[in-house]
mmCIF file of C-alpha atoms in Angstrom:
data_model
loop_
_atom_site.group_PDB
_atom_site.id
_atom_site.type_symbol
_atom_site.label_atom_id
_atom_site.label_comp_id
_atom_site.label_asym_id
_atom_site.label_seq_id
_atom_site.Cartn_x
_atom_site.Cartn_y
_atom_site.Cartn_z
ATOM 1 C CA UNK A 1 73.474 -8.625 -63.028
ATOM 2 C CA UNK A 2 76.841 -9.980 -63.199
ATOM 3 C CA UNK A 3 77.454 -13.481 -64.441
ATOM 4 C CA UNK A 4 78.652 -14.432 -60.900
ATOM 5 C CA UNK A 5 75.819 -12.798 -59.293
ATOM 6 C CA UNK A 6 73.788 -14.675 -61.619
ATOM 7 C CA UNK A 7 75.395 -18.029 -60.792
ATOM 8 C CA UNK A 8 74.675 -16.805 -56.423
ATOM 9 C CA UNK A 9 70.952 -16.386 -57.154
ATOM 10 C CA UNK A 10 70.228 -19.299 -59.316
ATOM 11 C CA UNK A 11 72.111 -21.525 -56.445
ATOM 12 C CA UNK A 12 70.185 -19.669 -53.455
ATOM 13 C CA UNK A 13 66.818 -20.540 -55.238
ATOM 14 C CA UNK A 14 68.279 -24.274 -55.164
ATOM 15 C CA UNK A 15 69.443 -24.000 -51.762
ATOM 16 C CA UNK A 16 66.165 -22.236 -50.699
ATOM 17 C CA UNK A 17 64.423 -25.260 -52.034
ATOM 18 C CA UNK A 18 66.227 -28.026 -50.607
ATOM 19 C CA UNK A 19 65.998 -26.981 -46.923
ATOM 20 C CA UNK A 20 62.200 -26.468 -47.665
ATOM 21 C CA UNK A 21 61.363 -29.703 -45.806
ATOM 22 C CA UNK A 22 62.348 -28.087 -42.247
ATOM 23 C CA UNK A 23 59.976 -25.008 -42.836
ATOM 24 C CA UNK A 24 57.313 -27.361 -43.384
ATOM 25 C CA UNK A 25 58.244 -29.406 -40.097
ATOM 26 C CA UNK A 26 58.677 -26.420 -37.877
ATOM 27 C CA UNK A 27 55.087 -25.188 -39.209
ATOM 28 C CA UNK A 28 54.159 -28.855 -38.008
ATOM 29 C CA UNK A 29 55.796 -28.404 -34.940
ATOM 30 C CA UNK A 30 53.773 -25.361 -34.160
ATOM 31 C CA UNK A 31 50.603 -26.885 -35.122
ATOM 32 C CA UNK A 32 51.093 -29.993 -32.982
ATOM 33 C CA UNK A 33 52.135 -27.576 -30.043
ATOM 34 C CA UNK A 34 49.073 -25.540 -29.823
ATOM 35 C CA UNK A 35 51.541 -22.644 -30.089
ATOM 36 C CA UNK A 36 48.802 -19.954 -31.663
ATOM 37 C CA UNK A 37 46.442 -21.414 -29.157
ATOM 38 C CA UNK A 38 48.148 -19.983 -26.548
ATOM 39 C CA UNK A 39 48.688 -16.625 -28.353
ATOM 40 C CA UNK A 40 45.278 -14.960 -26.555
ATOM 41 C CA UNK A 41 47.999 -11.953 -26.176
ATOM 42 C CA UNK A 42 51.972 -11.895 -27.077
ATOM 43 C CA UNK A 43 53.720 -14.302 -24.554
ATOM 44 C CA UNK A 44 57.362 -15.005 -24.363
ATOM 45 C CA UNK A 45 58.751 -17.775 -25.812
ATOM 46 C CA UNK A 46 59.223 -18.892 -22.171
ATOM 47 C CA UNK A 47 55.835 -18.888 -21.229
ATOM 48 C CA UNK A 48 54.897 -20.727 -24.565
ATOM 49 C CA UNK A 49 57.159 -23.614 -23.708
ATOM 50 C CA UNK A 50 55.900 -23.814 -20.327
ATOM 51 C CA UNK A 51 52.387 -23.854 -21.692
ATOM 52 C CA UNK A 52 53.168 -26.240 -24.563
ATOM 53 C CA UNK A 53 55.460 -28.737 -22.577
ATOM 54 C CA UNK A 54 58.082 -28.314 -24.832
ATOM 55 C CA UNK A 55 61.831 -26.917 -24.620
ATOM 56 C CA UNK A 56 62.180 -23.265 -24.706
ATOM 57 C CA UNK A 57 65.285 -22.887 -26.546
ATOM 58 C CA UNK A 58 64.412 -24.891 -28.989
ATOM 59 C CA UNK A 59 60.850 -23.769 -29.526
ATOM 60 C CA UNK A 60 62.512 -20.254 -30.337
ATOM 61 C CA UNK A 61 65.006 -21.288 -32.955
ATOM 62 C CA UNK A 62 61.344 -22.782 -34.416
ATOM 63 C CA UNK A 63 59.527 -19.641 -33.821
ATOM 64 C CA UNK A 64 62.162 -17.329 -35.409
ATOM 65 C CA UNK A 65 62.322 -18.874 -38.269
ATOM 66 C CA UNK A 66 58.307 -19.037 -38.851
ATOM 67 C CA UNK A 67 58.432 -15.398 -38.486
ATOM 68 C CA UNK A 68 61.135 -14.760 -41.024
ATOM 69 C CA UNK A 69 57.944 -16.337 -43.206
ATOM 70 C CA UNK A 70 55.148 -13.840 -41.338
ATOM 71 C CA UNK A 71 53.833 -17.056 -39.681
ATOM 72 C CA UNK A 72 53.904 -15.124 -35.901
ATOM 73 C CA UNK A 73 55.602 -11.994 -35.283
ATOM 74 C CA UNK A 74 58.411 -11.512 -32.813
ATOM 75 C CA UNK A 75 58.910 -8.132 -31.275
ATOM 76 C CA UNK A 76 61.545 -6.030 -29.720
ATOM 77 C CA UNK A 77 60.625 -7.265 -26.074
ATOM 78 C CA UNK A 78 60.953 -11.200 -27.418
ATOM 79 C CA UNK A 79 57.248 -11.247 -27.452
ATOM 80 C CA UNK A 80 55.425 -13.301 -30.356
ATOM 81 C CA UNK A 81 52.385 -11.999 -31.485
ATOM 82 C CA UNK A 82 49.488 -14.102 -33.848
ATOM 83 C CA UNK A 83 49.783 -12.632 -37.771
ATOM 84 C CA UNK A 84 46.854 -13.096 -40.144
ATOM 85 C CA UNK A 85 48.585 -16.449 -41.651
ATOM 86 C CA UNK A 86 49.360 -17.627 -38.037
ATOM 87 C CA UNK A 87 45.301 -17.399 -37.167
ATOM 88 C CA UNK A 88 44.754 -20.062 -39.033
ATOM 89 C CA UNK A 89 46.877 -22.261 -36.445
ATOM 90 C CA UNK A 90 44.495 -21.722 -34.030
ATOM 91 C CA UNK A 91 42.302 -25.035 -33.384
ATOM 92 C CA UNK A 92 39.127 -23.136 -33.183
ATOM 93 C CA UNK A 93 39.268 -20.390 -35.261
ATOM 94 C CA UNK A 94 37.253 -20.286 -38.235
ATOM 95 C CA UNK A 95 38.373 -22.232 -41.469
ATOM 96 C CA UNK A 96 41.609 -23.471 -39.383
ATOM 97 C CA UNK A 97 44.236 -25.441 -41.107
ATOM 98 C CA UNK A 98 45.688 -26.941 -38.216
ATOM 99 C CA UNK A 99 44.440 -30.595 -38.645
ATOM 100 C CA UNK A 100 45.566 -30.251 -42.326
ATOM 101 C CA UNK A 101 49.060 -28.694 -41.542
ATOM 102 C CA UNK A 102 49.342 -31.985 -38.446
ATOM 103 C CA UNK A 103 47.730 -34.256 -41.366
ATOM 104 C CA UNK A 104 50.850 -33.469 -44.325
ATOM 105 C CA UNK A 105 53.456 -34.217 -41.562
ATOM 106 C CA UNK A 106 52.337 -37.762 -40.449
ATOM 107 C CA UNK A 107 55.041 -40.177 -40.611
ATOM 108 C CA UNK A 108 53.057 -41.669 -43.698
ATOM 109 C CA UNK A 109 53.053 -38.315 -45.776
ATOM 110 C CA UNK A 110 56.977 -38.071 -44.847
ATOM 111 C CA UNK A 111 57.943 -41.179 -46.145
ATOM 112 C CA UNK A 112 55.634 -41.072 -49.174
ATOM 113 C CA UNK A 113 57.279 -37.812 -50.007
ATOM 114 C CA UNK A 114 60.786 -39.137 -49.370
ATOM 115 C CA UNK A 115 60.280 -42.292 -51.749
ATOM 116 C CA UNK A 116 59.193 -40.246 -54.491
ATOM 117 C CA UNK A 117 61.823 -41.296 -56.173
ATOM 118 C CA UNK A 118 60.693 -44.726 -56.152
ATOM 119 C CA UNK A 119 57.267 -43.697 -57.685
ATOM 120 C CA UNK A 120 58.762 -42.013 -60.531
ATOM 121 C CA UNK A 121 61.142 -45.022 -61.290
ATOM 122 C CA UNK A 122 57.977 -47.428 -61.307
ATOM 123 C CA UNK A 123 55.079 -44.913 -62.242
ATOM 124 C CA UNK A 124 53.232 -46.200 -58.879
ATOM 125 C CA UNK A 125 52.505 -44.572 -55.431
ATOM 126 C CA UNK A 126 55.496 -44.721 -53.395
ATOM 127 C CA UNK A 127 52.834 -45.275 -50.442
ATOM 128 C CA UNK A 128 51.926 -48.421 -51.692
ATOM 129 C CA UNK A 129 55.231 -49.461 -52.197
ATOM 130 C CA UNK A 130 56.354 -48.793 -48.583
ATOM 131 C CA UNK A 131 53.005 -49.929 -46.406
ATOM 132 C CA UNK A 132 51.780 -52.877 -49.203
ATOM 133 C CA UNK A 133 47.972 -51.632 -49.486
ATOM 134 C CA UNK A 134 46.292 -48.527 -51.374
ATOM 135 C CA UNK A 135 45.757 -45.320 -49.347
ATOM 136 C CA UNK A 136 42.291 -45.570 -48.548
ATOM 137 C CA UNK A 137 42.469 -49.309 -47.635
ATOM 138 C CA UNK A 138 45.179 -48.667 -45.244
ATOM 139 C CA UNK A 139 43.386 -45.716 -43.330
ATOM 140 C CA UNK A 140 40.436 -47.837 -43.207
ATOM 141 C CA UNK A 141 42.511 -50.668 -40.919
ATOM 142 C CA UNK A 142 44.480 -47.272 -39.161
ATOM 143 C CA UNK A 143 41.474 -45.513 -37.120
ATOM 144 C CA UNK A 144 43.700 -42.806 -35.459
ATOM 145 C CA UNK A 145 45.626 -41.971 -38.940
ATOM 146 C CA UNK A 146 42.021 -42.102 -40.647
ATOM 147 C CA UNK A 147 40.482 -39.769 -37.964
ATOM 148 C CA UNK A 148 43.160 -37.044 -38.482
ATOM 149 C CA UNK A 149 42.970 -37.252 -42.439
ATOM 150 C CA UNK A 150 39.718 -36.817 -42.320
ATOM 151 C CA UNK A 151 39.813 -34.135 -40.068
ATOM 152 C CA UNK A 152 41.933 -32.316 -42.409
ATOM 153 C CA UNK A 153 39.619 -33.079 -45.491
ATOM 154 C CA UNK A 154 36.846 -31.367 -43.281
ATOM 155 C CA UNK A 155 38.997 -28.088 -42.826
ATOM 156 C CA UNK A 156 40.400 -28.273 -46.321
ATOM 157 C CA UNK A 157 36.714 -28.617 -47.450
ATOM 158 C CA UNK A 158 35.431 -25.932 -45.757
ATOM 159 C CA UNK A 159 37.946 -23.310 -46.617
ATOM 160 C CA UNK A 160 36.612 -21.180 -49.504
ATOM 161 C CA UNK A 161 33.304 -22.821 -49.439
ATOM 162 C CA UNK A 162 31.612 -19.819 -49.905
ATOM 163 C CA UNK A 163 33.787 -18.692 -52.883
ATOM 164 C CA UNK A 164 32.488 -21.935 -54.425
ATOM 165 C CA UNK A 165 28.920 -21.070 -53.841
ATOM 166 C CA UNK A 166 29.048 -17.607 -54.558
ATOM 167 C CA UNK A 167 31.073 -18.562 -58.163
ATOM 168 C CA UNK A 168 28.660 -20.719 -59.591
ATOM 169 C CA UNK A 169 25.160 -20.377 -60.432
ATOM 170 C CA UNK A 170 22.971 -23.161 -58.516
ATOM 171 C CA UNK A 171 19.502 -23.583 -60.011
ATOM 172 C CA UNK A 172 16.431 -22.266 -58.160
ATOM 173 C CA UNK A 173 14.848 -25.407 -57.346
ATOM 174 C CA UNK A 174 15.881 -29.505 -57.834
ATOM 175 C CA UNK A 175 18.267 -31.711 -56.060
ATOM 176 C CA UNK A 176 22.100 -31.557 -55.566
ATOM 177 C CA UNK A 177 24.004 -34.483 -54.914
ATOM 178 C CA UNK A 178 27.399 -34.595 -52.989
ATOM 179 C CA UNK A 179 29.090 -37.268 -54.588
ATOM 180 C CA UNK A 180 31.730 -38.606 -51.920
ATOM 181 C CA UNK A 181 30.687 -35.397 -49.708
ATOM 182 C CA UNK A 182 32.466 -36.590 -46.396
ATOM 183 C CA UNK A 183 30.519 -35.065 -43.759
ATOM 184 C CA UNK A 184 28.395 -32.573 -45.785
ATOM 185 C CA UNK A 185 29.974 -29.481 -45.110
ATOM 186 C CA UNK A 186 29.507 -28.085 -48.883
ATOM 187 C CA UNK A 187 26.197 -29.802 -49.081
ATOM 188 C CA UNK A 188 24.968 -28.078 -46.067
ATOM 189 C CA UNK A 189 26.204 -24.600 -47.077
ATOM 190 C CA UNK A 190 24.489 -24.884 -50.614
ATOM 191 C CA UNK A 191 21.357 -25.597 -49.048
ATOM 192 C CA UNK A 192 21.285 -23.002 -46.602
ATOM 193 C CA UNK A 193 21.738 -20.126 -49.010
ATOM 194 C CA UNK A 194 19.220 -22.006 -51.714
ATOM 195 C CA UNK A 195 16.224 -22.295 -49.610
ATOM 196 C CA UNK A 196 14.248 -24.442 -52.639
ATOM 197 C CA UNK A 197 16.896 -27.256 -53.520
ATOM 198 C CA UNK A 198 16.919 -30.235 -51.794
ATOM 199 C CA UNK A 199 20.246 -32.275 -50.937
ATOM 200 C CA UNK A 200 21.739 -35.987 -51.058
ATOM 201 C CA UNK A 201 25.097 -36.644 -49.212
ATOM 202 C CA UNK A 202 26.591 -40.073 -50.829
ATOM 203 C CA UNK A 203 29.571 -41.448 -48.924
ATOM 204 C CA UNK A 204 30.824 -44.498 -46.506
ATOM 205 C CA UNK A 205 29.191 -45.201 -43.312
ATOM 206 C CA UNK A 206 32.010 -43.607 -41.351
ATOM 207 C CA UNK A 207 31.936 -40.551 -43.030
ATOM 208 C CA UNK A 208 28.074 -40.598 -42.762
ATOM 209 C CA UNK A 209 27.938 -40.884 -39.140
ATOM 210 C CA UNK A 210 29.648 -37.566 -38.627
ATOM 211 C CA UNK A 211 27.424 -35.480 -41.128
ATOM 212 C CA UNK A 212 26.687 -31.908 -40.297
ATOM 213 C CA UNK A 213 23.504 -31.482 -42.455
ATOM 214 C CA UNK A 214 20.915 -31.336 -39.401
ATOM 215 C CA UNK A 215 20.457 -27.565 -39.356
ATOM 216 C CA UNK A 216 17.332 -25.323 -38.874
ATOM 217 C CA UNK A 217 18.081 -24.112 -41.861
ATOM 218 C CA UNK A 218 18.411 -26.841 -43.973
ATOM 219 C CA UNK A 219 15.332 -29.322 -42.382
ATOM 220 C CA UNK A 220 13.434 -31.626 -44.548
ATOM 221 C CA UNK A 221 15.504 -30.947 -47.494
ATOM 222 C CA UNK A 222 18.471 -33.780 -47.000
ATOM 223 C CA UNK A 223 18.909 -37.586 -47.131
ATOM 224 C CA UNK A 224 21.898 -39.474 -46.742
ATOM 225 C CA UNK A 225 22.829 -42.162 -49.085
ATOM 226 C CA UNK A 226 25.315 -44.971 -48.180
ATOM 227 C CA UNK A 227 27.618 -46.373 -50.879
ATOM 228 C CA UNK A 228 30.684 -46.372 -52.769
ATOM 229 C CA UNK A 229 30.853 -44.282 -56.050
ATOM 230 C CA UNK A 230 32.840 -46.620 -57.975
ATOM 231 C CA UNK A 231 29.227 -48.630 -57.729
ATOM 232 C CA UNK A 232 26.446 -46.262 -58.413
ATOM 233 C CA UNK A 233 25.761 -42.687 -57.482
ATOM 234 C CA UNK A 234 21.988 -41.392 -56.253
ATOM 235 C CA UNK A 235 19.704 -41.297 -59.018
ATOM 236 C CA UNK A 236 17.796 -38.259 -60.285
ATOM 237 C CA UNK A 237 19.907 -35.383 -59.510
ATOM 238 C CA UNK A 238 20.071 -31.955 -61.122
ATOM 239 C CA UNK A 239 23.262 -31.195 -60.117
ATOM 240 C CA UNK A 240 26.073 -34.015 -59.223
ATOM 241 C CA UNK A 241 29.171 -32.336 -57.096
ATOM 242 C CA UNK A 242 32.133 -34.312 -56.614
ATOM 243 C CA UNK A 243 34.690 -31.989 -54.903
ATOM 244 C CA UNK A 244 38.434 -32.931 -54.191
ATOM 245 C CA UNK A 245 37.207 -36.645 -55.794
ATOM 246 C CA UNK A 246 38.528 -36.751 -59.704
ATOM 247 C CA UNK A 247 41.964 -36.105 -58.571
ATOM 248 C CA UNK A 248 42.172 -38.887 -56.050
ATOM 249 C CA UNK A 249 42.125 -41.695 -58.781
ATOM 250 C CA UNK A 250 43.878 -42.243 -62.259
ATOM 251 C CA UNK A 251 41.718 -42.155 -65.399
ATOM 252 C CA UNK A 252 40.116 -45.130 -65.593
ATOM 253 C CA UNK A 253 38.607 -45.407 -61.927
ATOM 254 C CA UNK A 254 37.631 -41.380 -62.908
ATOM 255 C CA UNK A 255 35.821 -42.327 -65.996
ATOM 256 C CA UNK A 256 33.909 -45.255 -63.856
ATOM 257 C CA UNK A 257 33.142 -42.561 -61.333
ATOM 258 C CA UNK A 258 31.692 -40.038 -63.899
ATOM 259 C CA UNK A 259 29.922 -43.173 -66.103
ATOM 260 C CA UNK A 260 28.211 -43.603 -62.891
ATOM 261 C CA UNK A 261 27.053 -39.894 -62.718
ATOM 262 C CA UNK A 262 26.004 -39.915 -66.101
ATOM 263 C CA UNK A 263 23.720 -42.716 -65.554
ATOM 264 C CA UNK A 264 22.131 -41.513 -62.348
ATOM 265 C CA UNK A 265 21.653 -38.034 -63.785
ATOM 266 C CA UNK A 266 18.651 -36.102 -65.461
ATOM 267 C CA UNK A 267 19.582 -35.441 -69.103
ATOM 268 C CA UNK A 268 19.339 -31.531 -68.313
ATOM 269 C CA UNK A 269 21.221 -32.045 -65.556
ATOM 270 C CA UNK A 270 25.093 -30.994 -64.724
ATOM 271 C CA UNK A 271 28.007 -32.383 -63.048
ATOM 272 C CA UNK A 272 30.537 -30.112 -61.468
ATOM 273 C CA UNK A 273 33.961 -31.280 -60.593
ATOM 274 C CA UNK A 274 35.890 -28.742 -58.190
ATOM 275 C CA UNK A 275 39.645 -29.771 -58.409
ATOM 276 C CA UNK A 276 42.775 -27.446 -59.574
ATOM 277 C CA UNK A 277 42.629 -27.303 -63.499
ATOM 278 C CA UNK A 278 46.387 -27.255 -64.249
ATOM 279 C CA UNK A 279 47.636 -24.138 -66.375
ATOM 280 C CA UNK A 280 49.982 -24.008 -69.442
ATOM 281 C CA UNK A 281 53.555 -25.808 -68.332
ATOM 282 C CA UNK A 282 55.911 -23.139 -66.326
ATOM 283 C CA UNK A 283 52.998 -21.227 -64.881
ATOM 284 C CA UNK A 284 53.185 -21.135 -60.815
ATOM 285 C CA UNK A 285 50.065 -23.051 -59.644
ATOM 286 C CA UNK A 286 49.152 -24.845 -56.314
ATOM 287 C CA UNK A 287 48.411 -27.855 -58.695
ATOM 288 C CA UNK A 288 51.689 -28.954 -59.714
ATOM 289 C CA UNK A 289 52.719 -29.795 -55.472
ATOM 290 C CA UNK A 290 49.395 -31.190 -55.260
ATOM 291 C CA UNK A 291 50.021 -33.420 -58.604
ATOM 292 C CA UNK A 292 53.336 -34.617 -56.575
ATOM 293 C CA UNK A 293 51.138 -35.782 -53.233
ATOM 294 C CA UNK A 294 48.716 -37.702 -55.594
ATOM 295 C CA UNK A 295 51.944 -39.299 -57.509
ATOM 296 C CA UNK A 296 53.306 -40.297 -53.841
ATOM 297 C CA UNK A 297 50.442 -41.337 -51.564
ATOM 298 C CA UNK A 298 47.458 -41.829 -54.480
ATOM 299 C CA UNK A 299 46.635 -43.453 -57.704
ATOM 300 C CA UNK A 300 45.213 -39.880 -58.538
ATOM 301 C CA UNK A 301 46.562 -36.819 -60.654
ATOM 302 C CA UNK A 302 45.944 -33.636 -61.181
ATOM 303 C CA UNK A 303 44.948 -32.603 -64.600
ATOM 304 C CA UNK A 304 44.566 -29.776 -67.450
ATOM 305 C CA UNK A 305 41.613 -29.131 -69.270
ATOM 306 C CA UNK A 306 42.601 -31.388 -72.236
ATOM 307 C CA UNK A 307 42.693 -34.081 -69.763
ATOM 308 C CA UNK A 308 39.622 -33.646 -68.295
ATOM 309 C CA UNK A 309 37.689 -33.524 -71.366
ATOM 310 C CA UNK A 310 39.078 -36.881 -72.382
ATOM 311 C CA UNK A 311 37.863 -38.422 -69.017
ATOM 312 C CA UNK A 312 34.614 -36.752 -69.623
ATOM 313 C CA UNK A 313 34.221 -37.571 -73.167
ATOM 314 C CA UNK A 314 34.704 -41.159 -72.120
ATOM 315 C CA UNK A 315 31.973 -40.839 -69.790
ATOM 316 C CA UNK A 316 29.541 -39.496 -72.320
ATOM 317 C CA UNK A 317 29.906 -35.780 -70.733
ATOM 318 C CA UNK A 318 31.305 -32.577 -71.956
ATOM 319 C CA UNK A 319 33.118 -29.699 -70.586
ATOM 320 C CA UNK A 320 30.461 -26.687 -70.595
ATOM 321 C CA UNK A 321 32.157 -24.363 -68.837
ATOM 322 C CA UNK A 322 35.018 -23.624 -66.011
ATOM 323 C CA UNK A 323 34.580 -21.354 -63.341
ATOM 324 C CA UNK A 324 38.530 -20.349 -61.742
ATOM 325 C CA UNK A 325 37.123 -20.235 -57.574
ATOM 326 C CA UNK A 326 39.637 -17.145 -56.148
ATOM 327 C CA UNK A 327 39.966 -19.008 -53.084
ATOM 328 C CA UNK A 328 42.765 -21.121 -51.538
ATOM 329 C CA UNK A 329 44.628 -23.422 -53.893
ATOM 330 C CA UNK A 330 43.465 -21.559 -57.140
ATOM 331 C CA UNK A 331 40.586 -24.506 -57.898
ATOM 332 C CA UNK A 332 37.845 -24.477 -60.654
ATOM 333 C CA UNK A 333 34.758 -25.669 -60.562
ATOM 334 C CA UNK A 334 34.383 -27.743 -64.369
ATOM 335 C CA UNK A 335 30.757 -27.912 -64.936
ATOM 336 C CA UNK A 336 30.189 -31.045 -67.689
ATOM 337 C CA UNK A 337 26.885 -31.944 -69.081
ATOM 338 C CA UNK A 338 25.528 -35.083 -71.303
ATOM 339 C CA UNK A 339 27.451 -35.383 -74.114
#
């Protein structure tokens, strides 16, 4: 490639990344309008605009951009079709991501991301600088935002659950404690696929009152325990699961959670952290972008194996194995045992 062409290609990368926010914005438009829900058959943009209550000319500009990304497809007759990616924007679809797309496009997320410079300058969450409260405290005072957030967490949690369960060899008997497990979708699947295991779901009251554990396959094998994992976790478990928990918190807070697990667990029990494990620098990975979400919004971070080892060792635990999960977002199961 000629030097001039090299320069153009490099500049194109920068410009493409610069306008990336508009791809995200367009995706949010489609999710909020519920476009995918109306594509039970191919439809024109005029039909879609009438059904969603938006301007047809403006919607076409959004949809043709999304079609260039294989999100929807426009045929020669101007009809729009669902694609495999667009299926995840349907509100009633199995493993839908519509709520997650909407949550990431909420004003508080946009503002936090747009003030990332403030987080880099100070080392503290730009969200807290903007809203004068930690993220989860602010959510507690804003029920509408909390409802959207928790709905999105359910969708993100449920996506790839089967792969997680298939990846890890749970014990034949004993008790699985889902620490901060929300509504319990992961624990429900674990219990349904392991008929001789019992389960405990720990979280706050708002999450537990919407739990999904009560199914015929799990009858009499689970209980709820309200509480904060910063204070304690249920005692006597054989497996402690922390899915999307540790990455929300800084090292000191994460170590405190893990110490509580170590205090509660049997000596031969295991702790499972389900989070991204960052690769060597320069390698593409979903976790790099998620790390900036943590930086701008929360006090947590994504970690390398070495960083996980440090907080686990401080909590009296050690890594016994890491199982990559071939699922959405390149997560891993970090298995830890008593040191």
